[in-house]
Amino acid sequence: MVTAAAVAVLRRVVGERDLVVGIRSGGQESRLAITVADGDWRSLLAAVAQARADAAPGAGGYEILLDLDAGTTEAAAGAVGLVIAVGLVISVRGGEIRLRHRDDLFDAEHARRLGGYLLRALRSVLTEPDAGHQDLTLPAEDETRHQVHGLAGPARPVGAAMFPELFARRVRAHPEAPAVSHGGRSWTYRELDERSDRVAGALLAAGLVAEDVVGVVTERTLGWAAATLGVLKAGGVYLPIRPRFPADRIRTQLEVAAVRFVLSEAGSHDSLDVALAALGEPCPRLLIEDLPAAAAPAESVAPGQLAYIYFTSGSTGLPKGAMCEHATLVNHLLAKVDDLDLDAGTAVAQTASQCFDISLWQLVAPLLVGGRVRIVDTETQLDVPAFLDELAAHDIGVAQLVPSYFEVLVTELERRPRDLGALRAVSVTGEALKLDLVRRWFARHPGIALVNAYGATEVGDDTMHEVLTGEPDRPFVTVGRSLRNVRTYIVDADLRLVPLGSPGEIAFAGVCVGRGYINDEERTRQAFAPDPHVPGERLYRTGDFGRWLPEGRIEFLGRRDQQVKIRGFRIEIGEIEGRLLELPGVRGCAVVVDGDGEARKLVGFYAGPPELAEADVRAHLAAALPDYMVPGACHRMDALPLTENGKVDRKVLAELAATLGHAAAGYAAPSTPEENALATAWAEVLNVPVERISREDRFFQLGGTSLAAVRLVVRLDRRLSLRDLARDPALGELALRLRAENRANGTPSLLHRLSPDGVRGVNLVCFPYAGGNAVNFRGLAAELADHGVAVFGVELPGHDLARSGEAFADVGAVAAAVRAEIAADLTGPVAVWGHCAGAAHALELARLLEADGAAAAAVFVGAAPLDGPEPLRAEVAEVVAMANQEITAALREDSSYVELDELKSERTDLVGAAYRHDVVSTNAYLLGALADPAAHRLAGELHVVNAADDPRHPSASAGRWPELAARVDARVLPQGGHYFVRTVPDAVAARVLSALETVAAAR
């Protein structure tokens, strides 16, 4: 009963039906896998009973641990959105639930809420066994009240005066102040008022009545500004249409919106003429430049009157016309005034297409406060230096850009730094803003704020702002807090509020909510609904997913159609795209899904320079992401296809993904028996059709990962090893190795070349972290290949999963064996890198090379602060007390070991044993070195490299390494975590090259 209540709650809290739960009961642990389907409590109780009967005994491999014993326990578990670890004790005695939790996982308030959810679930299962468990309301009244009202934006009166009246006040206050400019022309407030009065007067004279739709078919000019204001003044409904649209699209929008009048300018007629001729009913057209002078309209517009329509793309192919009222418009404009500090001295760049909803606030918000607008042509924006010149020449204070263009602008400023004049805020909207882009911006312009704006056309544009004056504290950029008079909800499929911190769909309510889609009741019904939390009001469902953070901001989790599962893992495509954008020269990117069911694969597209090869792109991703998040192929394009609003057209890319295939090389059919056998094995392991595999293809270029390599080795009955795969030879080359009968009988070497054969110069020998292998340095090898540094990874004895019977070796034996291989096989200078536990191997090898009179060119130790004997002894004691499976379970929590999740138990056992051996043997060596530093001291310099965000060793200190080297150079990378040699290989490569250059210069 407790388990049924717990999994029902956990399904709602983590947002997943499929759960893997560790159960501790009667002193025994088991791994319970269950799908929590909708149904009554009786059905769930039966499902839990069956799942417990089928549960695999033993600890580890679970995501959540439920301890049902009455005592306490010290166990840990991983996470899928919620972590319950180090003793969740659930005892049901006298109606009491007790929870014990780790403070670093969730705070006391979170634990209190979780306990309340469990208590409500238990009461329901006891008193309402026939009720649907999915219908249970989890949040208590206080939490519901907080979500509905406490997390809402500030409540402020909108007032009865709408934009036309507010603008008129500004005209009276400073009629001769500049209002809007374009090219070499400029209008004052008085001139803009008079020109817009002409438009309003002409429309009213032609018979326009309130809420008649007026199509404004012009380019972004001063005439467009006058037309926009004139339609709003007259009480009409503003509908912008680009004159360059195809005639059929213009006709469709005119018909769907039931347009009564069209405003256009000379030169905007070709497609419009065809569209008007195709209409069933005549639609009068007025030329803006020919309109006579007219008095201001006598009637004012009401807050509830329809103000504008913007068409957005629809999944059915038919565009949707989103309608918003004047009160929505004014509320949004005032929010922009507040958060962007707009005033009479502010100039705003009007950059967006007139068919993109953000264009409206860019044009009219400054006019509420006496500011001015500069209309920037698209041609100018496409020339980034010219755009920057425009900002400076017109003293622009605020500009709004989409992230893809903002990234291009940042890249230009990094290459050619310049002063940005009066610019004090850049608003970014339309797509997710990546942390790396924020960091790059503030590195160059720390005094210019970034405003991450989020919302939807259907709710009057932006409804949340995150105002940044520096790099955020979190490792991502939130979409901020709710704006004035906006209520933001995170809901489930039935519009129920999800528990705080749980993932769900983002919905908006309040004055921001538009009327729906014009003349489209069905799609309006799908997206708009009565607000179940505030009777009498409506809400809009965005289709976006997010979760509340403790401080009242929202973490954006992506679109519904961007949350995919690959190999059972839930993947946020935006995270992969963020990594792609880190690559130099990448101007834009997108990742889509190709295939169905188990054959689903990720396919990446990027706009970048021709010299950025797919292999390099995938190596970068593999160094930073779990293998299941690395696309099976990454295709370079000169430019990504875009929708009319400048967003990436993912539908087109999905179609391309299905036809381009997954291989980058030309096709040459496998011919020998060995080649055919390998092609078949690759197809099975990589989920790639065998007919796509060429004898010239390379395993890792086709989507292979370290886990996939392990699967291949096992699939081939260990006739190949990980050592054979790590250099990523072509299938034909690998087939020749497979043919060799004596491979298994030879003594395997420890040094494994990761760089192409043509790389000559310095040889960098790299020792992996505990439990790691040579493949961990492939990303670094790729970064250094063009700089004359050949990287060799050390495959430690006993660590190859294809050689389960191989014995481990201590630090001295490994270093001696590597020294012998260096003497026999390598020519040229040698440098050494040791990561974490590998630092001990690196120190001993460097000492042996010095003794041979062939001192290393440079010695590096990464992620290995040497803080004294006690931490070393404590780490040894910790791993010695853990079973192999416990070690592996702990490693699963670390992104560097995600590939362990799908290994069979006998191989995870080997990883745990290897990890323990590495920690014990390397720490024993370092303890000996600290006890007798003179015997281990290097005569040369030691380079100590750490990462500022390393959760294991956050210290920037060199610790006691100075006792073991004549000189120590300690450096700190700004990011990368503990395994930074994999996550930021470019930064590691830069550090290596810098040190080698210094050494070369000294010689």
XYZ file of N, CA, C and O in Angstrom, residues 310-399:
360
model
N -1.999 38.409 -35.394
C -0.743 37.943 -35.992
C -0.928 36.481 -36.376
O -1.410 35.669 -35.581
N -0.531 36.165 -37.594
C -0.615 34.781 -38.034
C 0.669 34.038 -37.661
O 1.781 34.540 -37.870
N 0.490 32.860 -37.080
C 1.605 31.979 -36.765
C 1.427 30.691 -37.544
O 0.327 30.342 -37.965
N 2.524 29.959 -37.730
C 2.436 28.715 -38.483
C 1.674 27.681 -37.675
O 1.723 27.657 -36.448
N 0.956 26.815 -38.355
C 0.195 25.751 -37.704
C 0.685 24.393 -38.142
O 1.206 24.226 -39.246
N 0.534 23.394 -37.271
C 1.008 22.052 -37.578
C 0.261 21.443 -38.756
O 0.751 20.538 -39.418
N -0.937 21.930 -39.057
C -1.711 21.393 -40.175
C -1.317 22.033 -41.494
O -1.790 21.623 -42.549
N -0.466 23.043 -41.459
C -0.082 23.750 -42.670
C -0.875 25.017 -42.882
O -0.485 25.887 -43.651
N -2.032 25.134 -42.234
C -2.853 26.340 -42.340
C -2.476 27.286 -41.214
O -2.516 26.913 -40.043
N -2.067 28.520 -41.520
C -1.656 29.441 -40.467
C -2.794 29.789 -39.534
O -3.974 29.775 -39.918
N -2.442 30.113 -38.287
C -3.420 30.471 -37.256
C -3.309 31.968 -36.970
O -2.213 32.473 -36.742
N -4.442 32.649 -36.949
C -4.447 34.083 -36.672
C -4.758 34.352 -35.217
O -5.920 34.278 -34.791
N -3.722 34.660 -34.414
C -3.904 34.907 -32.987
C -4.407 36.325 -32.757
O -3.833 37.292 -33.254
N -5.487 36.443 -31.973
C -6.143 37.738 -31.728
C -5.869 38.215 -30.308
O -5.990 37.443 -29.355
N -5.538 39.500 -30.160
C -5.340 40.096 -28.832
C -6.048 41.444 -28.750
O -6.174 42.167 -29.743
N -6.478 41.779 -27.519
C -7.242 42.992 -27.288
C -6.345 44.144 -26.854
O -5.162 43.948 -26.533
N -6.935 45.348 -26.791
C -6.161 46.541 -26.447
C -5.599 46.467 -25.024
O -4.480 46.927 -24.770
N -6.366 45.934 -24.079
C -5.851 45.841 -22.712
C -4.622 44.940 -22.652
O -3.657 45.214 -21.924
N -4.630 43.858 -23.427
C -3.459 42.982 -23.510
C -2.265 43.750 -24.052
O -1.144 43.642 -23.530
N -2.502 44.518 -25.117
C -1.424 45.299 -25.728
C -0.825 46.290 -24.742
O 0.399 46.349 -24.559
N -1.660 47.072 -24.091
C -1.158 48.103 -23.178
C -0.426 47.479 -21.995
O 0.627 47.968 -21.565
N -0.961 46.399 -21.458
C -0.302 45.734 -20.333
C 1.092 45.280 -20.729
O 2.062 45.426 -19.976
N 1.217 44.736 -21.928
C 2.522 44.281 -22.405
C 3.475 45.450 -22.622
O 4.662 45.400 -22.264
N 2.970 46.523 -23.207
C 3.827 47.694 -23.444
C 4.346 48.261 -22.127
O 5.530 48.635 -22.012
N 3.492 48.340 -21.123
C 3.918 48.884 -19.831
C 4.938 47.963 -19.150
O 5.820 48.434 -18.427
N 4.808 46.663 -19.374
C 5.811 45.738 -18.827
C 7.157 45.990 -19.473
O 8.203 45.936 -18.804
N 7.180 46.254 -20.767
C 8.438 46.578 -21.448
C 9.024 47.886 -20.916
O 10.236 48.000 -20.692
N 8.168 48.856 -20.713
C 8.627 50.137 -20.158
C 9.294 49.912 -18.799
O 10.356 50.461 -18.507
N 8.658 49.078 -17.967
C 9.185 48.828 -16.624
C 10.532 48.109 -16.664
O 11.519 48.569 -16.084
N 10.588 46.966 -17.333
C 11.763 46.105 -17.246
C 12.926 46.580 -18.102
O 14.081 46.238 -17.835
N 12.645 47.351 -19.154
C 13.725 47.866 -20.003
C 14.060 49.319 -19.670
O 14.908 49.917 -20.340
N 13.410 49.847 -18.634
C 13.664 51.229 -18.192
C 13.548 52.219 -19.340
O 14.400 53.093 -19.536
N 12.488 52.087 -20.122
C 12.287 53.020 -21.230
C 11.855 54.375 -20.691
O 11.024 54.458 -19.792
N 12.419 55.433 -21.269
C 12.034 56.791 -20.883
C 12.209 57.711 -22.079
O 12.502 57.265 -23.195
N 12.043 59.010 -21.829
C 12.073 59.970 -22.933
C 13.429 60.028 -23.622
O 13.523 60.519 -24.753
N 14.447 59.529 -22.988
C 15.767 59.556 -23.611
C 16.150 58.271 -24.306
O 17.271 58.155 -24.813
N 15.247 57.309 -24.361
C 15.590 55.992 -24.886
C 15.270 55.873 -26.366
O 14.169 56.216 -26.806
N 16.235 55.367 -27.120
C 16.013 55.026 -28.525
C 15.981 53.503 -28.640
O 16.870 52.814 -28.136
N 14.949 52.970 -29.287
C 14.781 51.529 -29.440
C 14.947 51.161 -30.905
O 14.378 51.815 -31.792
N 15.699 50.105 -31.158
C 15.870 49.613 -32.526
C 14.682 48.743 -32.893
O 14.388 47.767 -32.211
N 13.996 49.107 -33.982
C 12.903 48.276 -34.484
C 13.509 47.354 -35.534
O 13.792 47.753 -36.659
N 13.727 46.085 -35.146
C 14.476 45.150 -35.975
C 13.640 44.013 -36.537
O 14.012 43.402 -37.534
N 12.532 43.685 -35.886
C 11.786 42.477 -36.241
C 10.907 42.691 -37.460
O 10.425 43.794 -37.725
N 10.694 41.614 -38.192
C 9.743 41.617 -39.296
C 8.382 42.063 -38.801
O 7.977 41.738 -37.679
N 7.651 42.798 -39.636
C 6.342 43.285 -39.233
C 5.353 42.154 -38.983
O 4.316 42.361 -38.347
N 5.652 40.950 -39.454
C 4.773 39.804 -39.226
C 5.159 39.015 -37.986
O 4.552 37.976 -37.698
N 6.156 39.476 -37.255
C 6.593 38.866 -36.012
C 6.059 39.747 -34.888
O 6.264 40.956 -34.890
N 5.366 39.176 -33.913
C 4.649 39.984 -32.926
C 5.533 40.944 -32.150
O 5.071 41.993 -31.703
N 6.808 40.634 -31.997
C 7.677 41.531 -31.236
C 7.873 42.861 -31.944
O 8.300 43.846 -31.336
N 7.560 42.885 -33.245
C 7.735 44.147 -33.982
C 6.834 45.239 -33.427
O 7.169 46.420 -33.492
N 5.684 44.849 -32.862
C 4.716 45.858 -32.423
C 5.219 46.617 -31.206
O 5.154 47.860 -31.177
N 5.706 45.925 -30.184
C 6.192 46.672 -29.017
C 7.425 47.482 -29.392
O 7.611 48.595 -28.867
N 8.272 46.947 -30.269
C 9.463 47.702 -30.680
C 9.068 49.045 -31.302
O 9.767 50.040 -31.133
N 7.933 49.047 -31.988
C 7.486 50.272 -32.647
C 6.765 51.218 -31.700
O 7.000 52.440 -31.732
N 5.887 50.691 -30.824
C 5.001 51.601 -30.103
C 5.325 51.787 -28.626
O 4.917 52.796 -28.035
N 6.056 50.857 -27.983
C 6.348 51.041 -26.556
C 7.127 52.323 -26.273
O 6.808 53.047 -25.323
N 8.164 52.643 -27.075
C 8.884 53.897 -26.786
C 7.990 55.120 -26.884
O 8.239 56.145 -26.222
N 6.918 55.037 -27.684
C 6.041 56.185 -27.894
C 5.149 56.457 -26.696
O 4.518 57.510 -26.622
N 5.086 55.518 -25.744
C 4.324 55.756 -24.512
C 5.064 56.667 -23.551
O 4.444 57.252 -22.653
N 6.379 56.774 -23.681
C 7.190 57.495 -22.689
C 7.992 58.628 -23.316
O 8.862 59.208 -22.662
N 7.725 58.939 -24.583
C 8.462 60.023 -25.225
C 9.776 59.588 -25.822
O 10.607 60.441 -26.191
N 10.012 58.279 -25.931
C 11.241 57.781 -26.563
C 11.134 57.845 -28.076
O 10.171 58.376 -28.640
N 12.147 57.300 -28.744
C 12.129 57.313 -30.208
C 12.473 55.932 -30.752
O 13.093 55.114 -30.072
N 12.046 55.719 -32.004
C 12.187 54.420 -32.656
C 13.053 54.586 -33.897
O 12.860 55.532 -34.676
N 13.978 53.649 -34.083
C 14.786 53.617 -35.305
C 14.477 52.321 -36.041
O 14.754 51.227 -35.544
N 13.842 52.423 -37.210
C 13.535 51.244 -38.012
C 14.790 50.837 -38.765
O 15.332 51.622 -39.558
N 15.258 49.622 -38.507
C 16.503 49.123 -39.104
C 16.154 48.112 -40.185
O 15.531 47.079 -39.913
N 16.561 48.386 -41.409
C 16.257 47.497 -42.527
C 16.893 46.126 -42.342
O 17.966 45.984 -41.738
N 16.238 45.139 -42.919
C 16.772 43.772 -42.856
C 18.136 43.695 -43.526
O 19.038 42.995 -43.034
N 18.316 44.390 -44.628
C 19.600 44.355 -45.324
C 20.729 44.852 -44.423
O 21.841 44.328 -44.452
N 20.436 45.861 -43.622
C 21.444 46.367 -42.687
C 21.752 45.331 -41.621
O 22.917 45.125 -41.252
N 20.734 44.651 -41.130
C 20.958 43.645 -40.096
C 21.793 42.478 -40.607
O 22.570 41.878 -39.857
N 21.644 42.147 -41.893
C 22.410 41.033 -42.450
C 23.891 41.354 -42.565
O 24.718 40.440 -42.660
N 24.220 42.615 -42.541
C 25.619 43.056 -42.514
C 25.920 43.483 -41.080
O 25.647 44.605 -40.682
N 26.474 42.556 -40.287
C 26.592 42.805 -38.848
C 27.397 44.062 -38.535
O 26.977 44.859 -37.686
N 28.547 44.314 -39.152
C 29.238 45.580 -38.866
C 28.375 46.798 -39.181
O 28.393 47.785 -38.439
N 27.596 46.715 -40.269
C 26.714 47.841 -40.601
C 25.625 48.001 -39.545
O 25.241 49.132 -39.206
N 25.128 46.892 -39.023
C 24.112 46.967 -37.974
C 24.687 47.620 -36.719
O 24.041 48.467 -36.087
N 25.912 47.239 -36.367
C 26.553 47.854 -35.200
C 26.791 49.341 -35.441
O 26.662 50.158 -34.516
N 27.132 49.691 -36.672
C 27.273 51.117 -37.009
C 25.950 51.845 -36.810
O 25.900 52.969 -36.300
N 24.848 51.206 -37.204
C 23.523 51.802 -37.072
C 23.179 52.042 -35.600
O 22.648 53.102 -35.233
N 23.485 51.063 -34.753
C 23.219 51.223 -33.326
C 23.975 52.416 -32.759
O 23.429 53.209 -31.985
N 25.244 52.507 -33.139
C 26.065 53.588 -32.597
C 25.645 54.950 -33.150
O 25.558 55.934 -32.416
N 25.376 55.008 -34.456
C 25.070 56.286 -35.098
C 23.775 56.895 -34.581
O 23.625 58.124 -34.557
N 22.836 56.045 -34.143
C 21.536 56.552 -33.711
C 21.345 56.438 -32.201
O 20.216 56.548 -31.713
N 22.437 56.242 -31.483
C 22.404 56.201 -30.013
C 21.333 55.244 -29.489
O 20.568 55.578 -28.573
N 21.288 54.061 -30.077
C 20.291 53.074 -29.665
C 20.585 52.600 -28.247
O 21.696 52.183 -27.921
N 19.556 52.651 -27.383
C 19.721 52.203 -26.004
C 19.240 50.792 -25.775
O 19.742 50.075 -24.913
N 18.228 50.358 -26.566
C 17.631 49.031 -26.391
C 17.443 48.388 -27.754
O 16.934 49.029 -28.681
N 17.863 47.125 -27.863
C 17.655 46.359 -29.088
C 17.163 44.975 -28.711
O 17.531 44.435 -27.659
